[in-house]
Amino acid sequence: RKEVEQDPGPFNVPEGATVAFNCTYSNSASQSFFWYRQDCRKEPKLLMSVYSSGNEDGRFTAQLNRASQYISLLIRDSKLSDSATYLCVVNKGSNYQLIWGAGTKLIIKP
Amino acid sequence: ETGVTQSPTHLIKTRGQQVTLRCSSQSGHNTVSWYQQALGQGPQFIFQYYREEENGRGNFPPRFSGLQFPNYSSELNVNALELDDSALYLCASSPPTNTEAFFGQGTRLTVV
């Protein structure tokens, strides 16, 4: 079993729709959690950190459920520019040795 | 711009050769981590250097080795290249507070 699992997609979503991704992780001792965005053939870029209390950044909302060991990302009012691969990332310890999911591909259609 | 720079950006090598990839970390960052991202996969942790010492290693064979220099820049060396080593190699630097990892643009290695 992979340490971080995501649905690879692709998710084909019309512009303006709401889309949600989930991710599960296996190590209950994991300390911090992130969503990264990666455009084709580019490096990953931090989208947002994920907290148990939930956090929101504009159209993006992230949530962590430690009891069930899953992380979610919600994108509202999706834009064409949101098309990318979204990677779920877990930091097991305090030293940023990151464990990555394989990513979920999102395609926003006009 | 994250302030983390990697060189070269692209590289083609022949199976069996050796390669050295370089990473210049952001000013003040004393921790550098290397990741390998094969096509269609998430990045895989190779190893991390903290103040010139290896500080953790992922599931990679010994032919993957590294160095960190006193200015905290780093090298990743891969010996006896295999076709499966073809990937995007990412370097990330972190500050002493370990609050975030900042990624370079990556080196795309193709082994033929």
PDB file of C-alpha atoms in Angstrom, chain B:
ATOM      1  CA  GLU B   1      10.803  32.761  -7.971  1.00  0.00           C
ATOM      2  CA  THR B   2      11.835  30.649  -4.977  1.00  0.00           C
ATOM      3  CA  GLY B   3      15.525  31.511  -5.009  1.00  0.00           C
ATOM      4  CA  VAL B   4      16.421  27.850  -5.497  1.00  0.00           C
ATOM      5  CA  THR B   5      18.237  27.232  -8.759  1.00  0.00           C
ATOM      6  CA  GLN B   6      19.140  23.934 -10.371  1.00  0.00           C
ATOM      7  CA  SER B   7      21.508  23.161 -13.193  1.00  0.00           C
ATOM      8  CA  PRO B   8      21.410  21.987 -15.842  1.00  0.00           C
ATOM      9  CA  THR B   9      17.727  22.269 -16.747  1.00  0.00           C
ATOM     10  CA  HIS B  10      17.883  19.408 -19.239  1.00  0.00           C
ATOM     11  CA  LEU B  11      20.375  16.624 -19.743  1.00  0.00           C
ATOM     12  CA  ILE B  12      20.687  13.551 -21.939  1.00  0.00           C
ATOM     13  CA  LYS B  13      23.003  10.736 -20.864  1.00  0.00           C
ATOM     14  CA  THR B  14      23.755   7.236 -22.054  1.00  0.00           C
ATOM     15  CA  ARG B  15      23.048   4.150 -19.958  1.00  0.00           C
ATOM     16  CA  GLY B  16      26.052   3.329 -17.763  1.00  0.00           C
ATOM     17  CA  GLN B  17      27.315   6.918 -17.567  1.00  0.00           C
ATOM     18  CA  GLN B  18      27.527   9.064 -14.475  1.00  0.00           C
ATOM     19  CA  VAL B  19      25.764  12.379 -13.904  1.00  0.00           C
ATOM     20  CA  THR B  20      26.036  15.256 -11.440  1.00  0.00           C
ATOM     21  CA  LEU B  21      23.120  17.594 -10.820  1.00  0.00           C
ATOM     22  CA  ARG B  22      23.523  20.846  -8.922  1.00  0.00           C
ATOM     23  CA  CYS B  23      21.315  22.870  -6.621  1.00  0.00           C
ATOM     24  CA  SER B  24      21.862  26.313  -5.198  1.00  0.00           C
ATOM     25  CA  SER B  25      19.680  26.747  -2.140  1.00  0.00           C
ATOM     26  CA  GLN B  26      17.916  29.890  -1.066  1.00  0.00           C
ATOM     27  CA  SER B  27      20.018  32.228   1.059  1.00  0.00           C
ATOM     28  CA  GLY B  28      19.949  31.224   4.724  1.00  0.00           C
ATOM     29  CA  HIS B  29      18.539  27.744   4.065  1.00  0.00           C
ATOM     30  CA  ASN B  30      20.707  25.018   5.607  1.00  0.00           C
ATOM     31  CA  THR B  31      18.642  21.992   4.549  1.00  0.00           C
ATOM     32  CA  VAL B  32      18.451  20.612   1.023  1.00  0.00           C
ATOM     33  CA  SER B  33      16.314  17.673  -0.104  1.00  0.00           C
ATOM     34  CA  TRP B  34      16.347  15.863  -3.426  1.00  0.00           C
ATOM     35  CA  TYR B  35      13.399  14.178  -5.101  1.00  0.00           C
ATOM     36  CA  GLN B  36      12.960  12.069  -8.233  1.00  0.00           C
ATOM     37  CA  GLN B  37       9.736  12.415 -10.204  1.00  0.00           C
ATOM     38  CA  ALA B  38       9.144   9.852 -12.938  1.00  0.00           C
ATOM     39  CA  LEU B  39       6.573  10.634 -15.612  1.00  0.00           C
ATOM     40  CA  GLY B  40       3.031  10.371 -14.268  1.00  0.00           C
ATOM     41  CA  GLN B  41       4.185   9.843 -10.680  1.00  0.00           C
ATOM     42  CA  GLY B  42       4.571  11.979  -7.611  1.00  0.00           C
ATOM     43  CA  PRO B  43       8.065  12.952  -6.465  1.00  0.00           C
ATOM     44  CA  GLN B  44       9.955  10.328  -4.472  1.00  0.00           C
ATOM     45  CA  PHE B  45      12.283  11.406  -1.640  1.00  0.00           C
ATOM     46  CA  ILE B  46      15.912  10.515  -2.408  1.00  0.00           C
ATOM     47  CA  PHE B  47      17.799  12.065   0.501  1.00  0.00           C
ATOM     48  CA  GLN B  48      18.229  15.183   2.585  1.00  0.00           C
ATOM     49  CA  TYR B  49      21.304  17.108   3.671  1.00  0.00           C
ATOM     50  CA  TYR B  50      21.485  19.261   6.762  1.00  0.00           C
ATOM     51  CA  ARG B  51      24.607  21.286   7.486  1.00  0.00           C
ATOM     52  CA  GLU B  52      26.711  19.126   5.153  1.00  0.00           C
ATOM     53  CA  GLU B  53      25.596  15.787   6.609  1.00  0.00           C
ATOM     54  CA  GLU B  54      23.092  13.298   5.183  1.00  0.00           C
ATOM     55  CA  ASN B  55      19.972  13.598   7.320  1.00  0.00           C
ATOM     56  CA  GLY B  56      17.700  10.921   5.926  1.00  0.00           C
ATOM     57  CA  ARG B  57      17.457   8.749   2.862  1.00  0.00           C
ATOM     58  CA  GLY B  58      14.626   7.254   0.868  1.00  0.00           C
ATOM     59  CA  ASN B  59      14.518   3.897  -0.867  1.00  0.00           C
ATOM     60  CA  PHE B  60      17.213   4.546  -3.467  1.00  0.00           C
ATOM     61  CA  PRO B  61      20.316   2.418  -4.190  1.00  0.00           C
ATOM     62  CA  PRO B  62      23.826   3.529  -3.183  1.00  0.00           C
ATOM     63  CA  ARG B  63      24.627   4.637  -6.731  1.00  0.00           C
ATOM     64  CA  PHE B  64      22.577   7.721  -5.816  1.00  0.00           C
ATOM     65  CA  SER B  65      24.854   9.873  -3.670  1.00  0.00           C
ATOM     66  CA  GLY B  66      25.069  13.478  -2.682  1.00  0.00           C
ATOM     67  CA  LEU B  67      27.035  16.282  -1.138  1.00  0.00           C
ATOM     68  CA  GLN B  68      26.291  19.523   0.590  1.00  0.00           C
ATOM     69  CA  PHE B  69      28.859  22.296   0.619  1.00  0.00           C
ATOM     70  CA  PRO B  70      29.619  24.888   3.326  1.00  0.00           C
ATOM     71  CA  ASN B  71      27.507  27.437   1.430  1.00  0.00           C
ATOM     72  CA  TYR B  72      24.641  24.860   1.614  1.00  0.00           C
ATOM     73  CA  SER B  73      24.524  24.278  -2.125  1.00  0.00           C
ATOM     74  CA  SER B  74      24.234  20.612  -3.020  1.00  0.00           C
ATOM     75  CA  GLU B  75      25.000  18.001  -5.645  1.00  0.00           C
ATOM     76  CA  LEU B  76      23.226  14.801  -6.570  1.00  0.00           C
ATOM     77  CA  ASN B  77      25.411  12.175  -8.232  1.00  0.00           C
ATOM     78  CA  VAL B  78      24.073   9.115  -9.994  1.00  0.00           C
ATOM     79  CA  ASN B  79      26.464   6.392 -11.146  1.00  0.00           C
ATOM     80  CA  ALA B  80      25.857   3.614 -13.665  1.00  0.00           C
ATOM     81  CA  LEU B  81      22.778   5.282 -15.098  1.00  0.00           C
ATOM     82  CA  GLU B  82      19.820   3.095 -15.992  1.00  0.00           C
ATOM     83  CA  LEU B  83      16.961   3.842 -18.356  1.00  0.00           C
ATOM     84  CA  ASP B  84      14.583   4.043 -15.365  1.00  0.00           C
ATOM     85  CA  ASP B  85      16.619   6.930 -13.962  1.00  0.00           C
ATOM     86  CA  SER B  86      14.996   9.136 -16.603  1.00  0.00           C
ATOM     87  CA  ALA B  87      12.967  11.618 -14.560  1.00  0.00           C
ATOM     88  CA  LEU B  88      12.607  15.161 -13.302  1.00  0.00           C
ATOM     89  CA  TYR B  89      14.991  15.695 -10.383  1.00  0.00           C
ATOM     90  CA  LEU B  90      13.817  18.291  -7.913  1.00  0.00           C
ATOM     91  CA  CYS B  91      15.790  20.061  -5.238  1.00  0.00           C
ATOM     92  CA  ALA B  92      14.109  21.759  -2.289  1.00  0.00           C
ATOM     93  CA  SER B  93      15.668  23.944   0.358  1.00  0.00           C
ATOM     94  CA  SER B  94      14.268  24.679   3.805  1.00  0.00           C
ATOM     95  CA  PRO B  95      15.126  27.335   6.358  1.00  0.00           C
ATOM     96  CA  PRO B  96      16.432  26.493   9.854  1.00  0.00           C
ATOM     97  CA  THR B  97      12.896  26.918  11.198  1.00  0.00           C
ATOM     98  CA  ASN B  98      11.751  24.111   8.851  1.00  0.00           C
ATOM     99  CA  THR B  99       8.526  25.851   8.085  1.00  0.00           C
ATOM    100  CA  GLU B 100       8.411  25.282   4.340  1.00  0.00           C
ATOM    101  CA  ALA B 101      10.216  23.641   1.434  1.00  0.00           C
ATOM    102  CA  PHE B 102      11.074  25.794  -1.581  1.00  0.00           C
ATOM    103  CA  PHE B 103      11.554  23.977  -4.865  1.00  0.00           C
ATOM    104  CA  GLY B 104      13.840  24.657  -7.772  1.00  0.00           C
ATOM    105  CA  GLN B 105      12.624  24.316 -11.345  1.00  0.00           C
ATOM    106  CA  GLY B 106      14.112  20.841 -11.635  1.00  0.00           C
ATOM    107  CA  THR B 107      16.541  19.056 -13.930  1.00  0.00           C
ATOM    108  CA  ARG B 108      15.010  16.809 -16.549  1.00  0.00           C
ATOM    109  CA  LEU B 109      17.320  13.828 -17.080  1.00  0.00           C
ATOM    110  CA  THR B 110      16.856  11.501 -20.029  1.00  0.00           C
ATOM    111  CA  VAL B 111      18.853   8.275 -20.137  1.00  0.00           C
ATOM    112  CA  VAL B 112      19.088   6.619 -23.548  1.00  0.00           C
TER     113      VAL B 112
END
